mmCIF file of C-alpha atoms in Angstrom:
data_model
loop_
_atom_site.group_PDB
_atom_site.id
_atom_site.type_symbol
_atom_site.label_atom_id
_atom_site.label_comp_id
_atom_site.label_asym_id
_atom_site.label_seq_id
_atom_site.Cartn_x
_atom_site.Cartn_y
_atom_site.Cartn_z
ATOM 1 C CA MET X 1 -66.222 26.908 42.162
ATOM 2 C CA PRO X 2 -64.924 24.283 40.202
ATOM 3 C CA THR X 3 -63.841 25.350 36.380
ATOM 4 C CA PRO X 4 -66.827 23.963 34.053
ATOM 5 C CA ILE X 5 -65.567 21.391 32.227
ATOM 6 C CA ALA X 6 -66.704 21.202 28.519
ATOM 7 C CA THR X 7 -69.184 18.903 26.860
ATOM 8 C CA ALA X 8 -69.090 17.207 23.208
ATOM 9 C CA VAL X 9 -72.435 18.699 21.097
ATOM 10 C CA PRO X 10 -75.160 15.888 21.362
ATOM 11 C CA VAL X 11 -77.130 14.522 18.141
ATOM 12 C CA THR X 12 -81.113 14.136 18.176
ATOM 13 C CA HIS X 13 -80.825 10.947 16.280
ATOM 14 C CA ALA X 14 -78.585 7.801 14.627
ATOM 15 C CA GLY X 15 -79.360 5.294 12.167
ATOM 16 C CA ILE X 16 -77.419 2.594 10.504
ATOM 17 C CA LEU X 17 -76.205 3.942 7.607
ATOM 18 C CA GLY X 18 -74.929 1.096 5.541
ATOM 19 C CA LEU X 19 -74.189 -2.640 5.607
ATOM 20 C CA GLY X 20 -71.670 -4.838 4.520
ATOM 21 C CA VAL X 21 -70.880 -8.643 5.078
ATOM 22 C CA TYR X 22 -68.318 -11.801 4.884
ATOM 23 C CA ARG X 23 -69.277 -15.126 3.821
ATOM 24 C CA PRO X 24 -65.887 -17.353 3.997
ATOM 25 C CA ARG X 25 -65.108 -18.906 0.525
ATOM 26 C CA ARG X 26 -65.722 -22.673 1.589
ATOM 27 C CA VAL X 27 -69.715 -24.245 1.953
ATOM 28 C CA VAL X 28 -69.952 -26.590 4.308
ATOM 29 C CA PRO X 29 -73.178 -28.777 3.521
ATOM 30 C CA ASN X 30 -74.393 -31.157 6.143
ATOM 31 C CA SER X 31 -73.173 -33.797 4.194
ATOM 32 C CA GLU X 32 -69.503 -32.987 5.021
ATOM 33 C CA ILE X 33 -70.151 -33.396 8.890
ATOM 34 C CA VAL X 34 -72.951 -36.038 9.517
ATOM 35 C CA GLU X 35 -70.695 -38.899 9.778
ATOM 36 C CA ALA X 36 -68.307 -37.299 12.260
ATOM 37 C CA ILE X 37 -71.509 -37.086 14.893
ATOM 38 C CA GLU X 38 -73.377 -40.138 13.564
ATOM 39 C CA SER X 39 -76.165 -38.249 12.634
ATOM 40 C CA SER X 40 -78.090 -37.701 9.297
ATOM 41 C CA ASP X 41 -79.038 -34.745 7.043
ATOM 42 C CA GLU X 42 -83.120 -35.093 8.052
ATOM 43 C CA TRP X 43 -81.754 -34.931 11.586
ATOM 44 C CA ILE X 44 -79.874 -31.775 11.692
ATOM 45 C CA ARG X 45 -82.736 -30.009 8.987
ATOM 46 C CA THR X 46 -85.362 -30.749 11.826
ATOM 47 C CA ARG X 47 -83.610 -29.951 14.952
ATOM 48 C CA SER X 48 -82.009 -27.053 13.316
ATOM 49 C CA GLY X 49 -83.062 -25.783 9.879
ATOM 50 C CA ILE X 50 -79.061 -25.568 8.922
ATOM 51 C CA ALA X 51 -78.976 -27.134 5.789
ATOM 52 C CA ALA X 52 -75.091 -25.647 4.848
ATOM 53 C CA ARG X 53 -72.691 -23.739 6.785
ATOM 54 C CA HIS X 54 -69.521 -21.103 6.019
ATOM 55 C CA TRP X 55 -65.942 -21.806 7.715
ATOM 56 C CA ALA X 56 -63.199 -20.327 6.982
ATOM 57 C CA GLU X 57 -59.704 -21.072 5.728
ATOM 58 C CA PRO X 58 -56.716 -19.899 7.310
ATOM 59 C CA ASP X 59 -56.711 -16.604 5.372
ATOM 60 C CA GLU X 60 -60.153 -15.749 6.383
ATOM 61 C CA THR X 61 -59.210 -14.306 10.092
ATOM 62 C CA ILE X 62 -61.100 -12.122 12.122
ATOM 63 C CA VAL X 63 -59.333 -9.023 10.988
ATOM 64 C CA SER X 64 -59.782 -10.391 7.346
ATOM 65 C CA MET X 65 -63.100 -10.949 7.293
ATOM 66 C CA SER X 66 -63.896 -7.762 9.368
ATOM 67 C CA VAL X 67 -62.210 -6.206 7.142
ATOM 68 C CA ALA X 68 -63.978 -6.966 4.048
ATOM 69 C CA ALA X 69 -67.043 -6.350 5.843
ATOM 70 C CA ALA X 70 -66.380 -2.763 6.801
ATOM 71 C CA ARG X 71 -65.351 -1.595 3.543
ATOM 72 C CA ASP X 72 -68.569 -2.507 2.146
ATOM 73 C CA ALA X 73 -70.232 -1.382 5.100
ATOM 74 C CA LEU X 74 -68.899 2.202 3.924
ATOM 75 C CA THR X 75 -69.085 1.699 0.296
ATOM 76 C CA ALA X 76 -72.616 1.087 0.869
ATOM 77 C CA SER X 77 -72.863 3.932 3.790
ATOM 78 C CA GLY X 78 -71.067 6.904 1.437
ATOM 79 C CA VAL X 79 -69.031 7.331 4.244
ATOM 80 C CA SER X 80 -65.041 7.468 4.266
ATOM 81 C CA ALA X 81 -62.495 5.154 6.870
ATOM 82 C CA GLU X 82 -61.131 8.733 7.578
ATOM 83 C CA GLN X 83 -64.732 9.723 9.012
ATOM 84 C CA ILE X 84 -65.037 7.080 11.052
ATOM 85 C CA ASP X 85 -64.669 8.096 14.849
ATOM 86 C CA ALA X 86 -64.953 4.783 16.671
ATOM 87 C CA VAL X 87 -64.558 1.278 15.594
ATOM 88 C CA VAL X 88 -67.105 -1.395 18.460
ATOM 89 C CA LEU X 89 -66.261 -4.843 17.638
ATOM 90 C CA ALA X 90 -68.230 -7.630 18.768
ATOM 91 C CA THR X 91 -66.319 -11.046 19.025
ATOM 92 C CA SER X 92 -66.344 -14.438 21.289
ATOM 93 C CA SER X 93 -64.034 -16.616 19.142
ATOM 94 C CA GLN X 94 -60.940 -13.977 18.316
ATOM 95 C CA MET X 95 -57.809 -16.024 19.870
ATOM 96 C CA VAL X 96 -55.683 -13.573 21.440
ATOM 97 C CA LEU X 97 -56.270 -11.411 24.254
ATOM 98 C CA GLY X 98 -55.160 -8.841 22.393
ATOM 99 C CA PRO X 99 -53.790 -6.039 21.021
ATOM 100 C CA SER X 100 -58.611 -5.906 20.362
ATOM 101 C CA ALA X 101 -59.279 -6.516 16.567
ATOM 102 C CA GLY X 102 -61.489 -3.209 16.490
ATOM 103 C CA ALA X 103 -57.954 -1.601 16.565
ATOM 104 C CA VAL X 104 -55.999 -4.153 13.962
ATOM 105 C CA VAL X 105 -59.211 -3.401 11.654
ATOM 106 C CA ALA X 106 -59.122 0.011 11.908
ATOM 107 C CA THR X 107 -55.414 0.234 10.886
ATOM 108 C CA GLU X 108 -56.217 -1.836 8.118
ATOM 109 C CA LEU X 109 -58.700 -0.069 7.514
ATOM 110 C CA GLY X 110 -56.244 3.200 6.856
ATOM 111 C CA MET X 111 -57.355 4.810 9.879
ATOM 112 C CA HIS X 112 -55.346 6.739 12.084
ATOM 113 C CA ASP X 113 -56.205 7.368 16.232
ATOM 114 C CA THR X 114 -59.113 6.348 15.602
ATOM 115 C CA ALA X 115 -60.865 4.997 19.107
ATOM 116 C CA ALA X 116 -61.658 0.605 18.680
ATOM 117 C CA PHE X 117 -62.276 -1.638 20.979
ATOM 118 C CA ASP X 118 -64.146 -5.199 21.321
ATOM 119 C CA ILE X 119 -66.763 -5.998 23.221
ATOM 120 C CA SER X 120 -67.657 -9.654 24.436
ATOM 121 C CA ALA X 121 -71.772 -10.600 25.077
ATOM 122 C CA GLY X 122 -71.898 -14.037 22.991
ATOM 123 C CA CYS X 123 -74.436 -14.162 20.399
ATOM 124 C CA ALA X 124 -76.306 -10.208 21.763
ATOM 125 C CA GLY X 125 -72.152 -8.989 21.041
ATOM 126 C CA PHE X 126 -73.819 -7.468 17.550
ATOM 127 C CA CYS X 127 -76.659 -5.648 19.290
ATOM 128 C CA TYR X 128 -74.707 -4.980 22.133
ATOM 129 C CA ALA X 129 -72.540 -3.170 19.701
ATOM 130 C CA LEU X 130 -75.261 -0.861 18.281
ATOM 131 C CA ALA X 131 -76.523 0.246 21.905
ATOM 132 C CA ASP X 132 -73.107 1.552 22.237
ATOM 133 C CA ALA X 133 -72.678 3.307 18.627
ATOM 134 C CA ALA X 134 -75.960 4.971 18.422
ATOM 135 C CA ASN X 135 -74.864 6.041 21.753
ATOM 136 C CA LEU X 136 -72.008 7.893 21.087
ATOM 137 C CA VAL X 137 -73.437 9.331 18.257
ATOM 138 C CA ARG X 138 -76.136 10.666 20.360
ATOM 139 C CA SER X 139 -74.325 12.035 22.832
ATOM 140 C CA GLY X 140 -71.837 13.596 20.175
ATOM 141 C CA GLN X 141 -68.765 11.992 21.042
ATOM 142 C CA ALA X 142 -68.110 10.167 17.724
ATOM 143 C CA ARG X 143 -69.871 11.371 14.065
ATOM 144 C CA GLN X 144 -69.610 7.991 12.695
ATOM 145 C CA VAL X 145 -68.949 4.389 14.003
ATOM 146 C CA LEU X 146 -68.002 1.506 12.642
ATOM 147 C CA VAL X 147 -70.152 -1.262 14.070
ATOM 148 C CA ILE X 148 -68.970 -5.084 13.589
ATOM 149 C CA GLY X 149 -70.126 -8.655 13.975
ATOM 150 C CA VAL X 150 -67.358 -11.159 13.486
ATOM 151 C CA GLU X 151 -66.566 -14.913 14.481
ATOM 152 C CA ARG X 152 -64.391 -17.825 13.333
ATOM 153 C CA LEU X 153 -66.407 -20.251 15.737
ATOM 154 C CA SER X 154 -65.077 -23.224 13.638
ATOM 155 C CA ASP X 155 -61.884 -22.535 15.717
ATOM 156 C CA LEU X 156 -63.988 -23.468 18.525
ATOM 157 C CA LEU X 157 -65.564 -26.901 17.253
ATOM 158 C CA ASP X 158 -65.225 -30.315 18.606
ATOM 159 C CA THR X 159 -66.171 -31.385 14.769
ATOM 160 C CA THR X 160 -66.974 -34.887 16.874
ATOM 161 C CA ASP X 161 -69.462 -32.949 19.340
ATOM 162 C CA ARG X 162 -73.106 -34.167 18.287
ATOM 163 C CA GLY X 163 -74.814 -30.824 19.985
ATOM 164 C CA CYS X 164 -72.059 -28.391 18.390
ATOM 165 C CA ALA X 165 -70.520 -29.309 15.431
ATOM 166 C CA PHE X 166 -73.490 -28.645 13.023
ATOM 167 C CA ILE X 167 -74.991 -25.671 14.573
ATOM 168 C CA PHE X 168 -71.971 -23.080 14.206
ATOM 169 C CA ALA X 169 -69.997 -21.566 11.663
ATOM 170 C CA ASP X 170 -68.041 -17.899 10.625
ATOM 171 C CA GLY X 171 -68.004 -14.654 8.463
ATOM 172 C CA ALA X 172 -68.267 -10.857 9.553
ATOM 173 C CA GLY X 173 -70.838 -8.532 9.321
ATOM 174 C CA ALA X 174 -70.118 -4.676 9.862
ATOM 175 C CA VAL X 175 -72.463 -1.441 10.059
ATOM 176 C CA VAL X 176 -71.905 2.087 9.931
ATOM 177 C CA VAL X 177 -74.053 4.559 12.732
ATOM 178 C CA GLY X 178 -73.927 8.070 11.828
ATOM 179 C CA PRO X 179 -76.812 10.881 12.505
ATOM 180 C CA ALA X 180 -80.502 11.178 11.044
ATOM 181 C CA GLU X 181 -82.664 12.809 10.114
ATOM 182 C CA GLN X 182 -85.119 10.533 12.047
ATOM 183 C CA GLU X 183 -84.828 8.115 14.990
ATOM 184 C CA GLY X 184 -83.114 5.086 13.380
ATOM 185 C CA ILE X 185 -82.283 2.875 16.345
ATOM 186 C CA GLY X 186 -84.444 2.429 19.127
ATOM 187 C CA PRO X 187 -83.900 1.967 22.484
ATOM 188 C CA VAL X 188 -81.919 -0.908 23.766
ATOM 189 C CA ALA X 189 -83.759 -3.951 25.493
ATOM 190 C CA TRP X 190 -81.379 -5.519 27.133
ATOM 191 C CA GLY X 191 -79.777 -8.001 29.953
ATOM 192 C CA SER X 192 -78.259 -11.186 30.800
ATOM 193 C CA ASP X 193 -78.409 -14.133 33.217
ATOM 194 C CA GLY X 194 -74.615 -15.273 34.984
ATOM 195 C CA ALA X 195 -76.643 -17.956 36.848
ATOM 196 C CA ARG X 196 -76.982 -19.992 33.297
ATOM 197 C CA THR X 197 -73.349 -19.676 32.090
ATOM 198 C CA SER X 198 -73.790 -23.712 31.300
ATOM 199 C CA ALA X 199 -75.826 -22.957 28.471
ATOM 200 C CA ILE X 200 -73.253 -22.034 26.291
ATOM 201 C CA LYS X 201 -69.773 -22.080 27.556
ATOM 202 C CA GLN X 202 -66.010 -22.874 26.513
ATOM 203 C CA ASP X 203 -65.358 -26.233 28.600
ATOM 204 C CA LYS X 204 -62.278 -24.674 30.411
ATOM 205 C CA ASP X 205 -60.581 -21.978 30.944
ATOM 206 C CA PHE X 206 -57.459 -21.745 29.660
ATOM 207 C CA LEU X 207 -55.033 -21.668 32.948
ATOM 208 C CA GLU X 208 -56.678 -25.330 32.883
ATOM 209 C CA TYR X 209 -55.292 -25.771 29.621
ATOM 210 C CA PHE X 210 -51.823 -25.361 30.127
ATOM 211 C CA ALA X 211 -51.751 -27.381 33.398
ATOM 212 C CA GLU X 212 -53.276 -30.263 31.832
ATOM 213 C CA VAL X 213 -50.619 -29.860 28.927
ATOM 214 C CA ALA X 214 -48.187 -29.513 31.322
ATOM 215 C CA ALA X 215 -49.546 -32.633 32.804
ATOM 216 C CA ALA X 216 -49.561 -34.474 29.628
ATOM 217 C CA GLU X 217 -45.908 -33.975 28.830
ATOM 218 C CA ALA X 218 -44.666 -34.914 32.464
ATOM 219 C CA SER X 219 -46.658 -38.539 31.814
ATOM 220 C CA GLY X 220 -46.326 -39.059 28.927
ATOM 221 C CA GLY X 221 -50.419 -38.554 28.261
ATOM 222 C CA THR X 222 -52.725 -36.673 26.173
ATOM 223 C CA SER X 223 -54.616 -33.468 27.093
ATOM 224 C CA GLN X 224 -57.723 -31.829 24.876
ATOM 225 C CA ARG X 225 -57.903 -28.752 24.134
ATOM 226 C CA PRO X 226 -60.652 -25.984 24.937
ATOM 227 C CA TYR X 227 -64.360 -25.980 23.175
ATOM 228 C CA ILE X 228 -67.575 -24.105 22.738
ATOM 229 C CA ARG X 229 -70.553 -26.695 24.266
ATOM 230 C CA MET X 230 -73.681 -26.185 24.465
ATOM 231 C CA ASN X 231 -76.879 -27.706 26.371
ATOM 232 C CA GLY X 232 -79.566 -27.410 23.844
ATOM 233 C CA THR X 233 -82.914 -28.039 25.452
ATOM 234 C CA GLU X 234 -81.800 -25.478 28.468
ATOM 235 C CA VAL X 235 -81.158 -22.497 24.962
ATOM 236 C CA PHE X 236 -84.245 -24.234 24.029
ATOM 237 C CA ARG X 237 -86.689 -23.240 26.601
ATOM 238 C CA TRP X 238 -84.806 -20.251 27.828
ATOM 239 C CA ALA X 239 -85.531 -18.318 24.127
ATOM 240 C CA VAL X 240 -89.077 -19.220 24.074
ATOM 241 C CA THR X 241 -90.377 -18.932 27.474
ATOM 242 C CA PHE X 242 -88.343 -15.235 27.768
ATOM 243 C CA LEU X 243 -87.450 -13.768 24.878
ATOM 244 C CA GLU X 244 -90.828 -12.926 24.393
ATOM 245 C CA LYS X 245 -90.803 -10.198 26.729
ATOM 246 C CA ALA X 246 -87.434 -8.675 25.644
ATOM 247 C CA CYS X 247 -89.345 -8.521 21.698
ATOM 248 C CA ARG X 248 -92.204 -7.267 23.367
ATOM 249 C CA ASP X 249 -89.318 -4.686 25.781
ATOM 250 C CA ALA X 250 -88.307 -3.321 22.306
ATOM 251 C CA LEU X 251 -91.668 -2.641 21.241
ATOM 252 C CA GLU X 252 -92.978 -0.625 23.584
ATOM 253 C CA GLN X 253 -89.591 1.540 24.367
ATOM 254 C CA ALA X 254 -89.486 1.756 20.392
ATOM 255 C CA GLY X 255 -93.588 2.977 20.904
ATOM 256 C CA LEU X 256 -93.883 0.351 18.574
ATOM 257 C CA THR X 257 -96.329 -3.005 18.144
ATOM 258 C CA ALA X 258 -95.596 -5.931 16.259
ATOM 259 C CA GLN X 259 -98.310 -5.094 14.004
ATOM 260 C CA ASP X 260 -95.765 -1.909 13.051
ATOM 261 C CA LEU X 261 -93.182 -4.181 12.057
ATOM 262 C CA ASP X 262 -92.112 -4.451 8.586
ATOM 263 C CA ALA X 263 -89.114 -7.019 9.093
ATOM 264 C CA PHE X 264 -88.359 -9.269 12.059
ATOM 265 C CA VAL X 265 -84.449 -10.280 12.445
ATOM 266 C CA PRO X 266 -83.446 -12.189 15.356
ATOM 267 C CA HIS X 267 -80.107 -14.534 15.843
ATOM 268 C CA GLN X 268 -80.231 -16.867 13.708
ATOM 269 C CA ALA X 269 -79.800 -19.766 16.474
ATOM 270 C CA ASN X 270 -82.157 -22.443 15.626
ATOM 271 C CA ILE X 271 -84.917 -22.120 12.887
ATOM 272 C CA ARG X 272 -87.675 -23.339 16.034
ATOM 273 C CA ILE X 273 -86.470 -20.944 17.768
ATOM 274 C CA THR X 274 -87.372 -18.134 15.330
ATOM 275 C CA ASP X 275 -90.429 -19.812 14.586
ATOM 276 C CA ALA X 276 -92.099 -20.110 17.852
ATOM 277 C CA LEU X 277 -91.087 -16.215 18.693
ATOM 278 C CA VAL X 278 -92.795 -15.703 15.068
ATOM 279 C CA ARG X 279 -95.960 -17.433 16.236
ATOM 280 C CA THR X 280 -95.715 -15.815 20.482
ATOM 281 C CA LEU X 281 -95.137 -12.354 19.219
ATOM 282 C CA GLY X 282 -98.207 -12.743 16.501
ATOM 283 C CA LEU X 283 -96.261 -11.058 14.165
ATOM 284 C CA PRO X 284 -98.622 -10.495 10.507
ATOM 285 C CA GLU X 285 -98.006 -12.152 7.629
ATOM 286 C CA SER X 286 -96.880 -9.339 5.773
ATOM 287 C CA VAL X 287 -93.386 -9.225 7.898
ATOM 288 C CA ALA X 288 -90.235 -10.287 6.484
ATOM 289 C CA VAL X 289 -88.852 -12.706 8.716
ATOM 290 C CA ALA X 290 -85.047 -13.602 8.497
ATOM 291 C CA ARG X 291 -84.032 -17.250 7.863
ATOM 292 C CA ASP X 292 -80.692 -16.586 7.224
ATOM 293 C CA ILE X 293 -79.229 -19.506 9.372
ATOM 294 C CA ILE X 294 -80.315 -22.593 6.580
ATOM 295 C CA GLU X 295 -77.218 -22.076 4.261
ATOM 296 C CA THR X 296 -75.081 -19.773 7.285
ATOM 297 C CA GLY X 297 -75.730 -21.781 10.401
ATOM 298 C CA ASN X 298 -75.166 -19.960 13.807
ATOM 299 C CA THR X 299 -72.652 -17.021 13.173
ATOM 300 C CA SER X 300 -73.037 -15.512 17.169
ATOM 301 C CA ALA X 301 -71.840 -12.070 16.938
ATOM 302 C CA ALA X 302 -72.125 -11.995 13.030
ATOM 303 C CA SER X 303 -75.155 -13.769 12.532
ATOM 304 C CA ILE X 304 -77.794 -10.199 12.755
ATOM 305 C CA PRO X 305 -75.622 -8.468 10.551
ATOM 306 C CA MET X 306 -75.652 -11.218 8.071
ATOM 307 C CA ALA X 307 -79.156 -12.039 8.363
ATOM 308 C CA MET X 308 -80.389 -8.795 7.471
ATOM 309 C CA GLU X 309 -78.527 -8.345 4.482
ATOM 310 C CA GLN X 310 -79.705 -11.838 3.263
ATOM 311 C CA LEU X 311 -83.041 -10.056 3.693
ATOM 312 C CA VAL X 312 -82.435 -7.195 1.860
ATOM 313 C CA ARG X 313 -80.224 -8.874 -0.925
ATOM 314 C CA SER X 314 -82.923 -11.560 -1.430
ATOM 315 C CA GLY X 315 -85.963 -8.562 -1.591
ATOM 316 C CA GLY X 316 -87.739 -9.950 1.445
ATOM 317 C CA ALA X 317 -87.045 -6.087 2.935
ATOM 318 C CA ASN X 318 -85.977 -2.863 1.531
ATOM 319 C CA PRO X 319 -84.328 -0.432 3.318
ATOM 320 C CA GLY X 320 -85.863 2.057 5.017
ATOM 321 C CA ASP X 321 -87.802 -0.863 6.237
ATOM 322 C CA THR X 322 -89.334 -0.917 10.231
ATOM 323 C CA ALA X 323 -87.197 -4.010 11.658
ATOM 324 C CA LEU X 324 -86.996 -5.749 14.709
ATOM 325 C CA LEU X 325 -83.733 -7.000 15.616
ATOM 326 C CA LEU X 326 -83.091 -9.508 18.674
ATOM 327 C CA GLY X 327 -79.839 -10.469 19.741
ATOM 328 C CA PHE X 328 -79.200 -13.909 22.691
ATOM 329 C CA GLY X 329 -76.888 -16.133 23.228
ATOM 330 C CA ALA X 330 -73.894 -17.014 25.509
ATOM 331 C CA GLY X 331 -73.869 -15.587 29.475
ATOM 332 C CA LEU X 332 -77.000 -15.892 29.074
ATOM 333 C CA ALA X 333 -77.250 -12.780 26.985
ATOM 334 C CA TYR X 334 -79.513 -10.871 25.323
ATOM 335 C CA ALA X 335 -80.279 -7.667 23.857
ATOM 336 C CA GLY X 336 -82.974 -6.278 20.933
ATOM 337 C CA GLN X 337 -83.669 -2.934 19.296
ATOM 338 C CA VAL X 338 -85.961 -1.689 16.450
ATOM 339 C CA VAL X 339 -84.323 -0.302 13.617
ATOM 340 C CA HIS X 340 -84.470 1.405 9.857
ATOM 341 C CA LEU X 341 -83.015 -0.998 7.417
ATOM 342 C CA PRO X 342 -79.757 0.350 5.976
ATOM 343 C CA PRO X 343 -78.759 -0.029 2.350
ATOM 344 C CA ILE X 344 -76.403 -2.577 1.365
ATOM 345 C CA ALA X 345 -73.149 -2.840 -0.655
#
């Protein structure tokens, strides 16, 4: 008979213990970008709801922004860096393949021999990472997990692209996930549709780019670096027709209805998508709805923790409130879960 293998001791419930964010110093209002895309402040606000966004300065890196957000999350949670067993970092804009940003962040925070890894699920990345962290805690594999969503999407922007230049932005958000007396992170409703990769994608891979650079050097011509591109119409149609099901699945798995919510925190992709989901779900007027996109733009994997923080900081919602999170974007991928909102630093 095979020798029995010992298993980790499971924990019954997991919750979000604390939240921190980092917003880059540079604020970029619409007036700074309209000339390059031949647009106007009114057009941008009408199409997206965005009035301004934050773009990182050279010293505000994926790692430095993550570290700053993580330190505030640790403070808010009352958990020390030494007590973190794993770091799960979600990003789509880390410009190197290795080492993982999560591993570097762990070291910068003073952690030693801590499991750390990155995941890439586009704008759904934070919710994917949160689900992973909750399962690590519930299984007993980790006691406390640091989850980070971070982006420097300005590195991938063609500032003359009318479809993208006004949308994407930079920032970081982090939470500490750990044991809780009652369930604080509901089951995740998630999925993807790889047939829709053209909706949001990098317009060329790096092998293609390197070949173009070599050809340009040989001929004396020029080459164009890879940029992020988006078919906004396709994304909008998918979001307003498909994501109702994702929201209702997350609510059903948590044993709740829309009327039980205190807050709704969707990915900050477009304020028209948010408003359409609010109407479709029939959310009561008492439900606080995150609209951080107005001053922050679309920060992809960072948008949900940043929007949670803004909602709590502004008094629109309170720690302990029941909130539906919904991430969606490149992939196309989505993930959502019901949570109890955490305290902030």
